């Protein structure tokens, strides 16, 4: 699977749940087809099967546990996500961080074993470097938590973090996120060495998600 240039996390937003999630995913598919930009969506586990049947872009889970088949009521089994149609998974997001590194490493390992593309989130460039060295992530997404969901993007507020992250996390491609809203944010991120962006509210709260996505995709194309 190609690394998504735009990976939209639907979280548990009203616009990204159930029937609304399917509509939003189809908008992402349409924009990807129109622009040729690699776009993926990360949806709630209950929506993975339905959405993966309806769109041809990659569908990510928002989390999984480092478990195998057995007695794990309420846990998220990587095999179940893969069978539901997930192509990848986001791990260690600031809203759902692992309490212990060994649990994160186990989750990454299990996700990789079933063929999921793994995006591991980090809050700083240093954490990203450490995580890239201790687990086999396909991409590291650096998101300073204080900017997530805000009006100022990482590209504007902390562009040096992007370049530092790319330099520090040299063995794994880097996505950046937090406050990303428009094509200029994406252009800056890519100019500084990131392969793309992890975005959420910039799309899920957009008045016109298609227009917002088209702008982001144009920014990704340079």
PDB file of C-alpha atoms in Angstrom, residues 2-220:
ATOM      1  CA  UNK A   2       1.242   3.491  -0.839  1.00  0.00           C
ATOM      2  CA  UNK A   3       1.796   5.870   2.053  1.00  0.00           C
ATOM      3  CA  UNK A   4      -1.270   8.127   2.285  1.00  0.00           C
ATOM      4  CA  UNK A   5      -0.404  11.736   1.502  1.00  0.00           C
ATOM      5  CA  UNK A   6      -3.626  12.698   3.255  1.00  0.00           C
ATOM      6  CA  UNK A   7      -4.890  10.494   6.080  1.00  0.00           C
ATOM      7  CA  UNK A   8      -8.140  11.751   7.579  1.00  0.00           C
ATOM      8  CA  UNK A   9      -9.046  10.583  11.064  1.00  0.00           C
ATOM      9  CA  UNK A  10     -12.826  10.620  11.397  1.00  0.00           C
ATOM     10  CA  UNK A  11     -12.491  10.168  15.192  1.00  0.00           C
ATOM     11  CA  UNK A  12     -16.042   9.945  16.610  1.00  0.00           C
ATOM     12  CA  UNK A  13     -17.279  13.081  14.892  1.00  0.00           C
ATOM     13  CA  UNK A  14     -20.948  13.283  13.962  1.00  0.00           C
ATOM     14  CA  UNK A  15     -19.893  13.807  10.346  1.00  0.00           C
ATOM     15  CA  UNK A  16     -17.702  10.710  10.571  1.00  0.00           C
ATOM     16  CA  UNK A  17     -20.097   8.218  12.134  1.00  0.00           C
ATOM     17  CA  UNK A  18     -22.397   5.661  10.504  1.00  0.00           C
ATOM     18  CA  UNK A  19     -24.163   6.875   7.354  1.00  0.00           C
ATOM     19  CA  UNK A  20     -22.352  10.194   7.562  1.00  0.00           C
ATOM     20  CA  UNK A  21     -19.014   8.375   7.629  1.00  0.00           C
ATOM     21  CA  UNK A  22     -19.866   6.590   4.403  1.00  0.00           C
ATOM     22  CA  UNK A  23     -20.777   9.866   2.696  1.00  0.00           C
ATOM     23  CA  UNK A  24     -17.537  11.462   3.885  1.00  0.00           C
ATOM     24  CA  UNK A  25     -15.473   8.457   2.807  1.00  0.00           C
ATOM     25  CA  UNK A  26     -16.970   8.620  -0.681  1.00  0.00           C
ATOM     26  CA  UNK A  27     -15.985  12.288  -0.889  1.00  0.00           C
ATOM     27  CA  UNK A  28     -12.417  11.263  -0.069  1.00  0.00           C
ATOM     28  CA  UNK A  29     -12.531   8.589  -2.746  1.00  0.00           C
ATOM     29  CA  UNK A  30     -13.823  11.070  -5.324  1.00  0.00           C
ATOM     30  CA  UNK A  31     -11.124  13.640  -4.536  1.00  0.00           C
ATOM     31  CA  UNK A  32      -8.410  10.985  -4.686  1.00  0.00           C
ATOM     32  CA  UNK A  33      -9.634   9.857  -8.095  1.00  0.00           C
ATOM     33  CA  UNK A  34      -9.891  13.418  -9.423  1.00  0.00           C
ATOM     34  CA  UNK A  35      -6.464  14.539  -8.231  1.00  0.00           C
ATOM     35  CA  UNK A  36      -4.395  11.349  -8.213  1.00  0.00           C
ATOM     36  CA  UNK A  37      -3.360  12.049  -4.608  1.00  0.00           C
ATOM     37  CA  UNK A  38      -3.128   9.063  -2.247  1.00  0.00           C
ATOM     38  CA  UNK A  39      -5.841   9.525   0.382  1.00  0.00           C
ATOM     39  CA  UNK A  40      -6.965   7.208   3.191  1.00  0.00           C
ATOM     40  CA  UNK A  41      -9.569   7.423   5.931  1.00  0.00           C
ATOM     41  CA  UNK A  42      -9.436   6.187   9.532  1.00  0.00           C
ATOM     42  CA  UNK A  43     -12.896   5.275  10.790  1.00  0.00           C
ATOM     43  CA  UNK A  44     -14.500   3.759  13.862  1.00  0.00           C
ATOM     44  CA  UNK A  45     -14.275  -0.027  14.042  1.00  0.00           C
ATOM     45  CA  UNK A  46     -18.040  -0.436  13.647  1.00  0.00           C
ATOM     46  CA  UNK A  47     -17.890   1.409  10.315  1.00  0.00           C
ATOM     47  CA  UNK A  48     -14.903  -0.386   8.762  1.00  0.00           C
ATOM     48  CA  UNK A  49     -16.767  -3.227   7.067  1.00  0.00           C
ATOM     49  CA  UNK A  50     -19.460  -1.074   5.502  1.00  0.00           C
ATOM     50  CA  UNK A  51     -17.095   1.624   4.269  1.00  0.00           C
ATOM     51  CA  UNK A  52     -14.442  -0.747   2.968  1.00  0.00           C
ATOM     52  CA  UNK A  53     -17.124  -2.410   0.831  1.00  0.00           C
ATOM     53  CA  UNK A  54     -18.162   0.910  -0.699  1.00  0.00           C
ATOM     54  CA  UNK A  55     -14.891   2.726  -1.470  1.00  0.00           C
ATOM     55  CA  UNK A  56     -11.630   1.760  -3.140  1.00  0.00           C
ATOM     56  CA  UNK A  57      -9.329   3.965  -1.050  1.00  0.00           C
ATOM     57  CA  UNK A  58      -7.576   2.495   2.016  1.00  0.00           C
ATOM     58  CA  UNK A  59      -9.648   2.329   5.200  1.00  0.00           C
ATOM     59  CA  UNK A  60      -7.760   2.461   8.499  1.00  0.00           C
ATOM     60  CA  UNK A  61      -8.807   1.441  11.988  1.00  0.00           C
ATOM     61  CA  UNK A  62      -8.235   4.013  14.706  1.00  0.00           C
ATOM     62  CA  UNK A  63      -6.711   1.518  17.165  1.00  0.00           C
ATOM     63  CA  UNK A  64      -5.928  -2.129  17.818  1.00  0.00           C
ATOM     64  CA  UNK A  65      -4.591  -4.192  20.692  1.00  0.00           C
ATOM     65  CA  UNK A  66      -1.587  -6.482  20.720  1.00  0.00           C
ATOM     66  CA  UNK A  67      -3.688  -9.595  21.229  1.00  0.00           C
ATOM     67  CA  UNK A  68      -4.418 -12.849  19.416  1.00  0.00           C
ATOM     68  CA  UNK A  69      -7.574 -14.954  19.254  1.00  0.00           C
ATOM     69  CA  UNK A  70      -8.895 -15.836  22.696  1.00  0.00           C
ATOM     70  CA  UNK A  71     -10.711 -14.402  25.706  1.00  0.00           C
ATOM     71  CA  UNK A  72     -10.350 -10.642  25.303  1.00  0.00           C
ATOM     72  CA  UNK A  73     -13.843  -9.187  25.634  1.00  0.00           C
ATOM     73  CA  UNK A  74     -13.977  -5.573  24.504  1.00  0.00           C
ATOM     74  CA  UNK A  75     -10.454  -5.573  23.052  1.00  0.00           C
ATOM     75  CA  UNK A  76      -9.619  -4.844  19.414  1.00  0.00           C
ATOM     76  CA  UNK A  77      -8.298  -7.911  17.596  1.00  0.00           C
ATOM     77  CA  UNK A  78      -6.055  -7.115  14.584  1.00  0.00           C
ATOM     78  CA  UNK A  79      -7.345 -10.136  12.640  1.00  0.00           C
ATOM     79  CA  UNK A  80     -10.925  -8.925  13.066  1.00  0.00           C
ATOM     80  CA  UNK A  81     -10.036  -5.479  11.731  1.00  0.00           C
ATOM     81  CA  UNK A  82      -8.263  -6.980   8.729  1.00  0.00           C
ATOM     82  CA  UNK A  83     -11.169  -9.295   7.987  1.00  0.00           C
ATOM     83  CA  UNK A  84     -13.590  -6.374   8.262  1.00  0.00           C
ATOM     84  CA  UNK A  85     -11.674  -4.667   5.459  1.00  0.00           C
ATOM     85  CA  UNK A  86      -9.127  -2.464   7.193  1.00  0.00           C
ATOM     86  CA  UNK A  87      -5.919  -1.813   5.275  1.00  0.00           C
ATOM     87  CA  UNK A  88      -4.113  -0.036   8.088  1.00  0.00           C
ATOM     88  CA  UNK A  89      -4.299   1.207  11.655  1.00  0.00           C
ATOM     89  CA  UNK A  90      -3.405   4.318  13.635  1.00  0.00           C
ATOM     90  CA  UNK A  91      -1.683   3.573  16.931  1.00  0.00           C
ATOM     91  CA  UNK A  92      -0.731   5.739  19.913  1.00  0.00           C
ATOM     92  CA  UNK A  93      -2.811   8.748  18.912  1.00  0.00           C
ATOM     93  CA  UNK A  94      -2.738  11.461  21.588  1.00  0.00           C
ATOM     94  CA  UNK A  95      -6.371  10.652  22.392  1.00  0.00           C
ATOM     95  CA  UNK A  96      -5.636   6.945  22.809  1.00  0.00           C
ATOM     96  CA  UNK A  97      -2.023   6.531  23.843  1.00  0.00           C
ATOM     97  CA  UNK A  98      -0.584   3.279  25.120  1.00  0.00           C
ATOM     98  CA  UNK A  99       0.239   3.307  28.824  1.00  0.00           C
ATOM     99  CA  UNK A 100       3.370   1.240  28.250  1.00  0.00           C
ATOM    100  CA  UNK A 101       5.800   1.091  25.343  1.00  0.00           C
ATOM    101  CA  UNK A 102       5.804  -2.706  25.418  1.00  0.00           C
ATOM    102  CA  UNK A 103       2.046  -2.700  24.777  1.00  0.00           C
ATOM    103  CA  UNK A 104       2.518  -0.389  21.797  1.00  0.00           C
ATOM    104  CA  UNK A 105       5.313  -2.554  20.418  1.00  0.00           C
ATOM    105  CA  UNK A 106       3.105  -5.619  20.786  1.00  0.00           C
ATOM    106  CA  UNK A 107       0.217  -3.901  18.985  1.00  0.00           C
ATOM    107  CA  UNK A 108       2.489  -2.844  16.120  1.00  0.00           C
ATOM    108  CA  UNK A 109       3.882  -6.356  15.824  1.00  0.00           C
ATOM    109  CA  UNK A 110       0.455  -7.989  15.780  1.00  0.00           C
ATOM    110  CA  UNK A 111      -0.897  -5.450  13.274  1.00  0.00           C
ATOM    111  CA  UNK A 112       2.053  -6.107  10.965  1.00  0.00           C
ATOM    112  CA  UNK A 113       1.581  -9.871  11.306  1.00  0.00           C
ATOM    113  CA  UNK A 114      -1.925  -9.635   9.845  1.00  0.00           C
ATOM    114  CA  UNK A 115      -0.860  -7.285   7.050  1.00  0.00           C
ATOM    115  CA  UNK A 116      -2.027  -3.922   8.339  1.00  0.00           C
ATOM    116  CA  UNK A 117      -0.153  -0.749   7.367  1.00  0.00           C
ATOM    117  CA  UNK A 118       0.866   0.866  10.660  1.00  0.00           C
ATOM    118  CA  UNK A 119       0.890   4.591  11.417  1.00  0.00           C
ATOM    119  CA  UNK A 120       2.330   5.293  14.869  1.00  0.00           C
ATOM    120  CA  UNK A 121       1.714   8.718  16.393  1.00  0.00           C
ATOM    121  CA  UNK A 122       4.261  10.709  18.394  1.00  0.00           C
ATOM    122  CA  UNK A 123       3.940  14.004  20.224  1.00  0.00           C
ATOM    123  CA  UNK A 124       7.509  15.198  19.577  1.00  0.00           C
ATOM    124  CA  UNK A 125      10.321  14.588  17.148  1.00  0.00           C
ATOM    125  CA  UNK A 126      12.321  12.874  19.887  1.00  0.00           C
ATOM    126  CA  UNK A 127       9.490  10.513  20.719  1.00  0.00           C
ATOM    127  CA  UNK A 128       9.060   9.827  17.027  1.00  0.00           C
ATOM    128  CA  UNK A 129      12.739   8.927  16.749  1.00  0.00           C
ATOM    129  CA  UNK A 130      12.521   6.590  19.736  1.00  0.00           C
ATOM    130  CA  UNK A 131       9.393   4.882  18.438  1.00  0.00           C
ATOM    131  CA  UNK A 132      10.836   4.472  14.947  1.00  0.00           C
ATOM    132  CA  UNK A 133      13.796   2.646  16.434  1.00  0.00           C
ATOM    133  CA  UNK A 134      11.813   0.303  18.683  1.00  0.00           C
ATOM    134  CA  UNK A 135       8.927  -0.767  16.470  1.00  0.00           C
ATOM    135  CA  UNK A 136       8.349  -1.503  12.791  1.00  0.00           C
ATOM    136  CA  UNK A 137       5.983   1.320  11.942  1.00  0.00           C
ATOM    137  CA  UNK A 138       5.399   2.055   8.266  1.00  0.00           C
ATOM    138  CA  UNK A 139       5.079   5.761   8.994  1.00  0.00           C
ATOM    139  CA  UNK A 140       5.407   8.001  12.046  1.00  0.00           C
ATOM    140  CA  UNK A 141       2.881  10.825  12.471  1.00  0.00           C
ATOM    141  CA  UNK A 142       4.153  13.710  14.585  1.00  0.00           C
ATOM    142  CA  UNK A 143       1.393  15.766  16.198  1.00  0.00           C
ATOM    143  CA  UNK A 144       2.043  18.225  19.040  1.00  0.00           C
ATOM    144  CA  UNK A 145      -1.057  17.726  21.229  1.00  0.00           C
ATOM    145  CA  UNK A 146      -1.456  21.413  22.069  1.00  0.00           C
ATOM    146  CA  UNK A 147      -2.228  22.173  18.414  1.00  0.00           C
ATOM    147  CA  UNK A 148      -4.626  19.302  17.731  1.00  0.00           C
ATOM    148  CA  UNK A 149      -8.080  20.568  16.825  1.00  0.00           C
ATOM    149  CA  UNK A 150      -6.924  24.175  17.005  1.00  0.00           C
ATOM    150  CA  UNK A 151      -6.942  27.036  14.538  1.00  0.00           C
ATOM    151  CA  UNK A 152      -3.165  27.243  14.083  1.00  0.00           C
ATOM    152  CA  UNK A 153      -1.430  24.463  12.192  1.00  0.00           C
ATOM    153  CA  UNK A 154       1.897  22.806  12.891  1.00  0.00           C
ATOM    154  CA  UNK A 155       3.091  24.204   9.538  1.00  0.00           C
ATOM    155  CA  UNK A 156       2.481  27.746  10.781  1.00  0.00           C
ATOM    156  CA  UNK A 157       3.177  27.484  14.510  1.00  0.00           C
ATOM    157  CA  UNK A 158       6.067  25.017  14.556  1.00  0.00           C
ATOM    158  CA  UNK A 159       7.549  24.428  11.098  1.00  0.00           C
ATOM    159  CA  UNK A 160      10.897  23.653  12.715  1.00  0.00           C
ATOM    160  CA  UNK A 161       9.299  20.601  14.343  1.00  0.00           C
ATOM    161  CA  UNK A 162       8.538  19.228  10.885  1.00  0.00           C
ATOM    162  CA  UNK A 163      12.093  19.555   9.639  1.00  0.00           C
ATOM    163  CA  UNK A 164      13.526  18.278  12.932  1.00  0.00           C
ATOM    164  CA  UNK A 165      11.172  15.300  12.833  1.00  0.00           C
ATOM    165  CA  UNK A 166      12.166  14.390   9.289  1.00  0.00           C
ATOM    166  CA  UNK A 167      15.822  14.655  10.263  1.00  0.00           C
ATOM    167  CA  UNK A 168      15.457  12.659  13.487  1.00  0.00           C
ATOM    168  CA  UNK A 169      13.138   9.983  12.109  1.00  0.00           C
ATOM    169  CA  UNK A 170      15.310   9.332   9.105  1.00  0.00           C
ATOM    170  CA  UNK A 171      14.584   5.621   8.717  1.00  0.00           C
ATOM    171  CA  UNK A 172      10.781   5.963   8.544  1.00  0.00           C
ATOM    172  CA  UNK A 173       8.629   8.357   6.463  1.00  0.00           C
ATOM    173  CA  UNK A 174       6.947  11.138   8.439  1.00  0.00           C
ATOM    174  CA  UNK A 175       3.406  12.474   8.413  1.00  0.00           C
ATOM    175  CA  UNK A 176       2.629  15.617  10.384  1.00  0.00           C
ATOM    176  CA  UNK A 177      -0.601  16.838  11.884  1.00  0.00           C
ATOM    177  CA  UNK A 178      -2.340  19.115  14.365  1.00  0.00           C
ATOM    178  CA  UNK A 179      -4.340  22.082  13.157  1.00  0.00           C
ATOM    179  CA  UNK A 180      -3.784  21.314   9.457  1.00  0.00           C
ATOM    180  CA  UNK A 181      -6.502  23.106   7.535  1.00  0.00           C
ATOM    181  CA  UNK A 182      -5.495  23.992   3.983  1.00  0.00           C
ATOM    182  CA  UNK A 183      -3.309  23.339   0.975  1.00  0.00           C
ATOM    183  CA  UNK A 184      -0.643  25.782   2.117  1.00  0.00           C
ATOM    184  CA  UNK A 185      -0.198  23.765   5.315  1.00  0.00           C
ATOM    185  CA  UNK A 186       0.384  20.659   3.208  1.00  0.00           C
ATOM    186  CA  UNK A 187       2.760  22.454   0.821  1.00  0.00           C
ATOM    187  CA  UNK A 188       4.896  23.647   3.734  1.00  0.00           C
ATOM    188  CA  UNK A 189       4.908  20.204   5.344  1.00  0.00           C
ATOM    189  CA  UNK A 190       6.043  18.524   2.137  1.00  0.00           C
ATOM    190  CA  UNK A 191       8.621  21.209   1.411  1.00  0.00           C
ATOM    191  CA  UNK A 192      10.127  20.513   4.844  1.00  0.00           C
ATOM    192  CA  UNK A 193      10.361  16.793   4.099  1.00  0.00           C
ATOM    193  CA  UNK A 194       7.138  15.228   5.379  1.00  0.00           C
ATOM    194  CA  UNK A 195       5.408  12.797   3.023  1.00  0.00           C
ATOM    195  CA  UNK A 196       1.972  14.064   3.938  1.00  0.00           C
ATOM    196  CA  UNK A 197      -0.468  15.012   6.681  1.00  0.00           C
ATOM    197  CA  UNK A 198      -2.714  13.441   9.288  1.00  0.00           C
ATOM    198  CA  UNK A 199      -5.837  15.554   9.543  1.00  0.00           C
ATOM    199  CA  UNK A 200      -9.165  15.435  11.379  1.00  0.00           C
ATOM    200  CA  UNK A 201     -11.218  18.531  12.239  1.00  0.00           C
ATOM    201  CA  UNK A 202     -10.024  20.348   9.114  1.00  0.00           C
ATOM    202  CA  UNK A 203     -12.247  17.932   7.210  1.00  0.00           C
ATOM    203  CA  UNK A 204     -14.768  16.568   9.712  1.00  0.00           C
ATOM    204  CA  UNK A 205     -15.790  20.090  10.742  1.00  0.00           C
ATOM    205  CA  UNK A 206     -15.470  21.696   7.318  1.00  0.00           C
ATOM    206  CA  UNK A 207     -18.539  23.413   5.901  1.00  0.00           C
ATOM    207  CA  UNK A 208     -17.701  21.854   2.539  1.00  0.00           C
ATOM    208  CA  UNK A 209     -15.448  18.800   3.008  1.00  0.00           C
ATOM    209  CA  UNK A 210     -14.982  18.267  -0.721  1.00  0.00           C
ATOM    210  CA  UNK A 211     -13.705  21.816  -1.263  1.00  0.00           C
ATOM    211  CA  UNK A 212     -11.406  21.486   1.734  1.00  0.00           C
ATOM    212  CA  UNK A 213     -10.044  18.162   0.506  1.00  0.00           C
ATOM    213  CA  UNK A 214      -9.468  19.465  -3.012  1.00  0.00           C
ATOM    214  CA  UNK A 215      -7.456  22.339  -1.544  1.00  0.00           C
ATOM    215  CA  UNK A 216      -5.381  19.930   0.542  1.00  0.00           C
ATOM    216  CA  UNK A 217      -4.793  17.686  -2.464  1.00  0.00           C
ATOM    217  CA  UNK A 218      -3.650  20.607  -4.599  1.00  0.00           C
ATOM    218  CA  UNK A 219      -1.246  21.540  -1.826  1.00  0.00           C
ATOM    219  CA  UNK A 220       0.061  17.986  -1.816  1.00  0.00           C
TER     220      UNK A 220
END
